Amino acid sequence: MTAFSATFPGACYQSKQQQRRNALLRGDVLLDTRSHSFCGGAVTAEMYVPKARSHVWHQVTEYSQWVHFFPDIVKSEVLTKSDGLAKSTKRLYQVARKAFFLLSVQVEIYLNAIESDRHGSSDSIRFEMEKGTFQDFEAELQLQDFEQGTLLIYTVQATPNIPVPSALIQEAMKLDLPTNMKQMRQVICR
């Protein structure tokens, strides 16, 4: 043991924050899943995108391109737009298809995408369900300056109309979301 590590016993170990930073820069997608309701799930996913925030913002607000980000989304279109002083709202229609264990489902949703005023070192989009094949759905996508690129944080909570236990929904999120997020990063970085 060196004198430095004897004086500072934690010096040989990286802090949790440093481990998180290194994992993000390595390309990992960090997940935090939790239950939302008996039949729902919630997840927060974080990933580093080695592009400027303005570039990422332009890509993620092109909602018709979400079919390229998430393979299960088969349709994504902007129905209406309204611009205000501090934010812009777009009404979206999305359709997704998913094979879920022995079941194949199609879901559709009408969302209001409320885009934040672009200032400071972060941007955000809040997605609120208007109607669809969910009991509830709410999501937020945040972009923050991080290192030489952008930290993308996606939080979603949803309860499908199909009665599926929360644990299964969370497990599906753990399996699918990292792959989907990496696909999103790949498309953004083209």
CSV table of C-alpha atoms in Angstrom, one decimal:
chain,number,residue,atom,x,y,z
A,1,MET,CA,0.0,0.0,0.0
A,2,THR,CA,1.4,3.4,-0.9
A,3,ALA,CA,1.6,6.3,1.5
A,4,PHE,CA,-1.1,8.1,-0.6
A,5,SER,CA,-3.6,5.2,-0.4
A,6,ALA,CA,-2.9,4.7,3.3
A,7,THR,CA,-3.6,8.4,3.9
A,8,PHE,CA,-6.7,8.4,1.7
A,9,PRO,CA,-8.2,4.8,1.8
A,10,GLY,CA,-10.8,5.6,-0.9
A,11,ALA,CA,-8.1,7.0,-3.3
A,12,CYS,CA,-7.8,3.6,-5.1
A,13,TYR,CA,-11.5,3.5,-5.8
A,14,GLN,CA,-13.3,5.7,-8.3
A,15,SER,CA,-16.2,7.7,-7.0
A,16,LYS,CA,-19.7,6.7,-8.1
A,17,GLN,CA,-19.9,9.9,-10.2
A,18,GLN,CA,-16.6,9.1,-11.9
A,19,GLN,CA,-17.7,5.5,-12.6
A,20,ARG,CA,-21.0,6.9,-14.1
A,21,ARG,CA,-19.1,9.4,-16.2
A,22,ASN,CA,-16.7,6.7,-17.5
A,23,ALA,CA,-19.6,4.4,-18.3
A,24,LEU,CA,-21.4,7.1,-20.3
A,25,LEU,CA,-18.3,8.0,-22.2
A,26,ARG,CA,-17.7,4.3,-23.0
A,27,GLY,CA,-21.1,4.2,-24.6
A,28,ASP,CA,-23.1,2.5,-22.0
A,29,VAL,CA,-26.7,3.2,-21.5
A,30,LEU,CA,-27.5,3.7,-17.8
A,31,LEU,CA,-30.9,2.5,-16.6
A,32,ASP,CA,-33.0,3.0,-13.6
A,33,THR,CA,-36.3,1.0,-13.7
A,34,ARG,CA,-39.1,1.1,-11.2
A,35,SER,CA,-42.7,0.1,-10.9
A,36,HIS,CA,-45.3,2.7,-11.8
A,37,SER,CA,-48.5,0.9,-11.2
A,38,PHE,CA,-49.6,-2.7,-10.8
A,39,CYS,CA,-49.5,-3.1,-14.6
A,40,GLY,CA,-47.1,-0.3,-15.6
A,41,GLY,CA,-43.5,0.6,-15.5
A,42,ALA,CA,-41.2,3.5,-15.4
A,43,VAL,CA,-37.6,4.0,-16.5
A,44,THR,CA,-34.9,6.6,-16.8
A,45,ALA,CA,-32.2,6.0,-19.4
A,46,GLU,CA,-29.1,8.1,-19.7
A,47,MET,CA,-26.7,8.1,-22.6
A,48,TYR,CA,-23.8,10.2,-24.0
A,49,VAL,CA,-24.1,11.4,-27.6
A,50,PRO,CA,-20.7,12.7,-29.0
A,51,LYS,CA,-22.5,15.5,-30.9
A,52,ALA,CA,-23.3,19.1,-30.0
A,53,ARG,CA,-26.6,19.6,-28.2
A,54,SER,CA,-27.9,21.8,-31.0
A,55,HIS,CA,-27.3,18.9,-33.5
A,56,VAL,CA,-29.0,16.4,-31.1
A,57,TRP,CA,-31.9,18.8,-30.6
A,58,HIS,CA,-32.5,19.1,-34.3
A,59,GLN,CA,-32.5,15.3,-34.7
A,60,VAL,CA,-34.9,14.5,-31.8
A,61,THR,CA,-37.4,17.2,-32.7
A,62,GLU,CA,-37.8,15.7,-36.2
A,63,TYR,CA,-40.5,13.4,-34.9
A,64,SER,CA,-41.1,11.6,-38.3
A,65,GLN,CA,-37.5,10.3,-37.9
A,66,TRP,CA,-38.4,8.4,-34.7
A,67,VAL,CA,-39.2,5.3,-36.8
A,68,HIS,CA,-35.4,5.2,-37.3
A,69,PHE,CA,-34.5,5.7,-33.7
A,70,PHE,CA,-36.9,3.0,-32.3
A,71,PRO,CA,-37.4,-0.1,-34.4
A,72,ASP,CA,-40.8,-0.8,-32.8
A,73,ILE,CA,-42.2,2.5,-33.9
A,74,VAL,CA,-43.7,2.0,-37.3
A,75,LYS,CA,-45.3,5.4,-37.7
A,76,SER,CA,-44.6,8.8,-36.2
A,77,GLU,CA,-46.0,12.0,-37.6
A,78,VAL,CA,-46.7,15.6,-36.6
A,79,LEU,CA,-50.4,16.5,-36.9
A,80,THR,CA,-50.3,20.1,-35.7
A,81,LYS,CA,-47.8,22.7,-34.5
A,82,SER,CA,-48.1,25.8,-32.3
A,83,ASP,CA,-45.3,28.1,-31.3
A,84,GLY,CA,-45.4,30.3,-28.2
A,85,LEU,CA,-42.9,32.7,-26.7
A,86,ALA,CA,-41.2,30.2,-24.3
A,87,LYS,CA,-42.2,26.9,-25.9
A,88,SER,CA,-43.4,25.1,-28.9
A,89,THR,CA,-46.1,22.3,-28.9
A,90,LYS,CA,-46.5,19.7,-31.5
A,91,ARG,CA,-49.3,17.2,-31.6
A,92,LEU,CA,-48.0,13.7,-32.6
A,93,TYR,CA,-49.5,10.5,-33.7
A,94,GLN,CA,-47.3,7.3,-33.2
A,95,VAL,CA,-47.9,3.6,-33.8
A,96,ALA,CA,-45.7,0.9,-32.5
A,97,ARG,CA,-45.7,-2.9,-32.9
A,98,LYS,CA,-44.1,-5.2,-30.4
A,99,ALA,CA,-43.8,-9.0,-30.0
A,100,PHE,CA,-44.1,-9.5,-26.3
A,101,PHE,CA,-43.4,-13.1,-25.2
A,102,LEU,CA,-46.1,-15.1,-27.0
A,103,LEU,CA,-48.2,-12.0,-27.7
A,104,SER,CA,-47.9,-9.5,-30.6
A,105,VAL,CA,-49.4,-6.1,-29.9
A,106,GLN,CA,-49.9,-2.8,-31.7
A,107,VAL,CA,-50.3,0.4,-29.8
A,108,GLU,CA,-51.1,3.9,-30.9
A,109,ILE,CA,-50.9,7.1,-29.1
A,110,TYR,CA,-51.7,10.8,-29.6
A,111,LEU,CA,-49.2,12.9,-27.8
A,112,ASN,CA,-48.5,16.6,-27.1
A,113,ALA,CA,-44.7,17.2,-27.4
A,114,ILE,CA,-44.0,20.4,-25.4
A,115,GLU,CA,-40.5,21.7,-26.4
A,116,SER,CA,-38.7,23.9,-23.9
A,117,ASP,CA,-37.4,27.4,-24.6
A,118,ARG,CA,-33.8,26.7,-25.7
A,119,HIS,CA,-31.5,28.6,-23.4
A,120,GLY,CA,-28.8,27.8,-20.9
A,121,SER,CA,-27.1,24.5,-21.0
A,122,SER,CA,-30.1,22.2,-21.4
A,123,ASP,CA,-33.2,21.6,-23.5
A,124,SER,CA,-36.2,19.4,-22.8
A,125,ILE,CA,-39.3,17.9,-24.4
A,126,ARG,CA,-42.3,16.8,-22.3
A,127,PHE,CA,-44.6,14.2,-23.9
A,128,GLU,CA,-48.1,14.1,-22.6
A,129,MET,CA,-50.7,11.6,-23.7
A,130,GLU,CA,-53.9,13.0,-25.2
A,131,LYS,CA,-55.4,9.6,-26.0
A,132,GLY,CA,-54.2,6.1,-27.0
A,133,THR,CA,-54.0,2.5,-26.1
A,134,PHE,CA,-52.4,3.2,-22.7
A,135,GLN,CA,-54.1,3.8,-19.4
A,136,ASP,CA,-51.5,6.5,-18.9
A,137,PHE,CA,-48.3,7.6,-20.5
A,138,GLU,CA,-45.9,10.4,-19.7
A,139,ALA,CA,-42.3,11.0,-20.8
A,140,GLU,CA,-39.6,13.6,-20.8
A,141,LEU,CA,-36.4,13.9,-22.9
A,142,GLN,CA,-33.7,16.2,-21.6
A,143,LEU,CA,-30.5,17.2,-23.4
A,144,GLN,CA,-27.6,18.6,-21.3
A,145,ASP,CA,-24.1,19.7,-22.3
A,146,PHE,CA,-21.8,17.0,-21.2
A,147,GLU,CA,-18.0,16.7,-21.9
A,148,GLN,CA,-17.6,17.3,-25.7
A,149,GLY,CA,-21.1,16.3,-26.5
A,150,THR,CA,-24.6,15.8,-25.1
A,151,LEU,CA,-26.1,13.9,-22.2
A,152,LEU,CA,-29.5,12.5,-23.3
A,153,ILE,CA,-31.8,11.6,-20.4
A,154,TYR,CA,-35.1,9.9,-21.3
A,155,THR,CA,-37.7,9.2,-18.6
A,156,VAL,CA,-40.9,7.4,-19.3
A,157,GLN,CA,-43.7,6.0,-17.3
A,158,ALA,CA,-46.6,4.1,-18.8
A,159,THR,CA,-49.4,1.6,-18.1
A,160,PRO,CA,-50.6,-0.4,-21.0
A,161,ASN,CA,-54.3,-1.3,-21.4
A,162,ILE,CA,-53.3,-4.9,-21.5
A,163,PRO,CA,-53.1,-6.3,-17.9
A,164,VAL,CA,-49.4,-7.3,-17.7
A,165,PRO,CA,-47.6,-7.4,-14.3
A,166,SER,CA,-45.3,-4.5,-13.6
A,167,ALA,CA,-42.3,-6.8,-13.2
A,168,LEU,CA,-42.7,-8.0,-16.8
A,169,ILE,CA,-43.0,-4.4,-18.1
A,170,GLN,CA,-39.9,-3.4,-16.2
A,171,GLU,CA,-38.0,-6.4,-17.5
A,172,ALA,CA,-39.0,-5.6,-21.1
A,173,MET,CA,-37.8,-2.0,-20.6
A,174,LYS,CA,-34.4,-3.3,-19.3
A,175,LEU,CA,-34.0,-5.5,-22.3
A,176,ASP,CA,-35.3,-3.2,-25.1
A,177,LEU,CA,-34.4,0.3,-24.1
A,178,PRO,CA,-30.6,0.1,-24.1
A,179,THR,CA,-30.7,-1.3,-27.7
A,180,ASN,CA,-33.2,1.3,-28.8
A,181,MET,CA,-31.2,4.1,-27.2
A,182,LYS,CA,-28.0,2.9,-28.9
A,183,GLN,CA,-29.8,2.8,-32.2
A,184,MET,CA,-31.0,6.4,-31.6
A,185,ARG,CA,-27.4,7.4,-30.9
A,186,GLN,CA,-26.2,5.7,-34.1
A,187,VAL,CA,-28.8,7.5,-36.2
A,188,ILE,CA,-28.0,10.9,-34.6
A,189,CYS,CA,-24.3,10.5,-35.2
A,190,ARG,CA,-24.5,9.6,-38.9
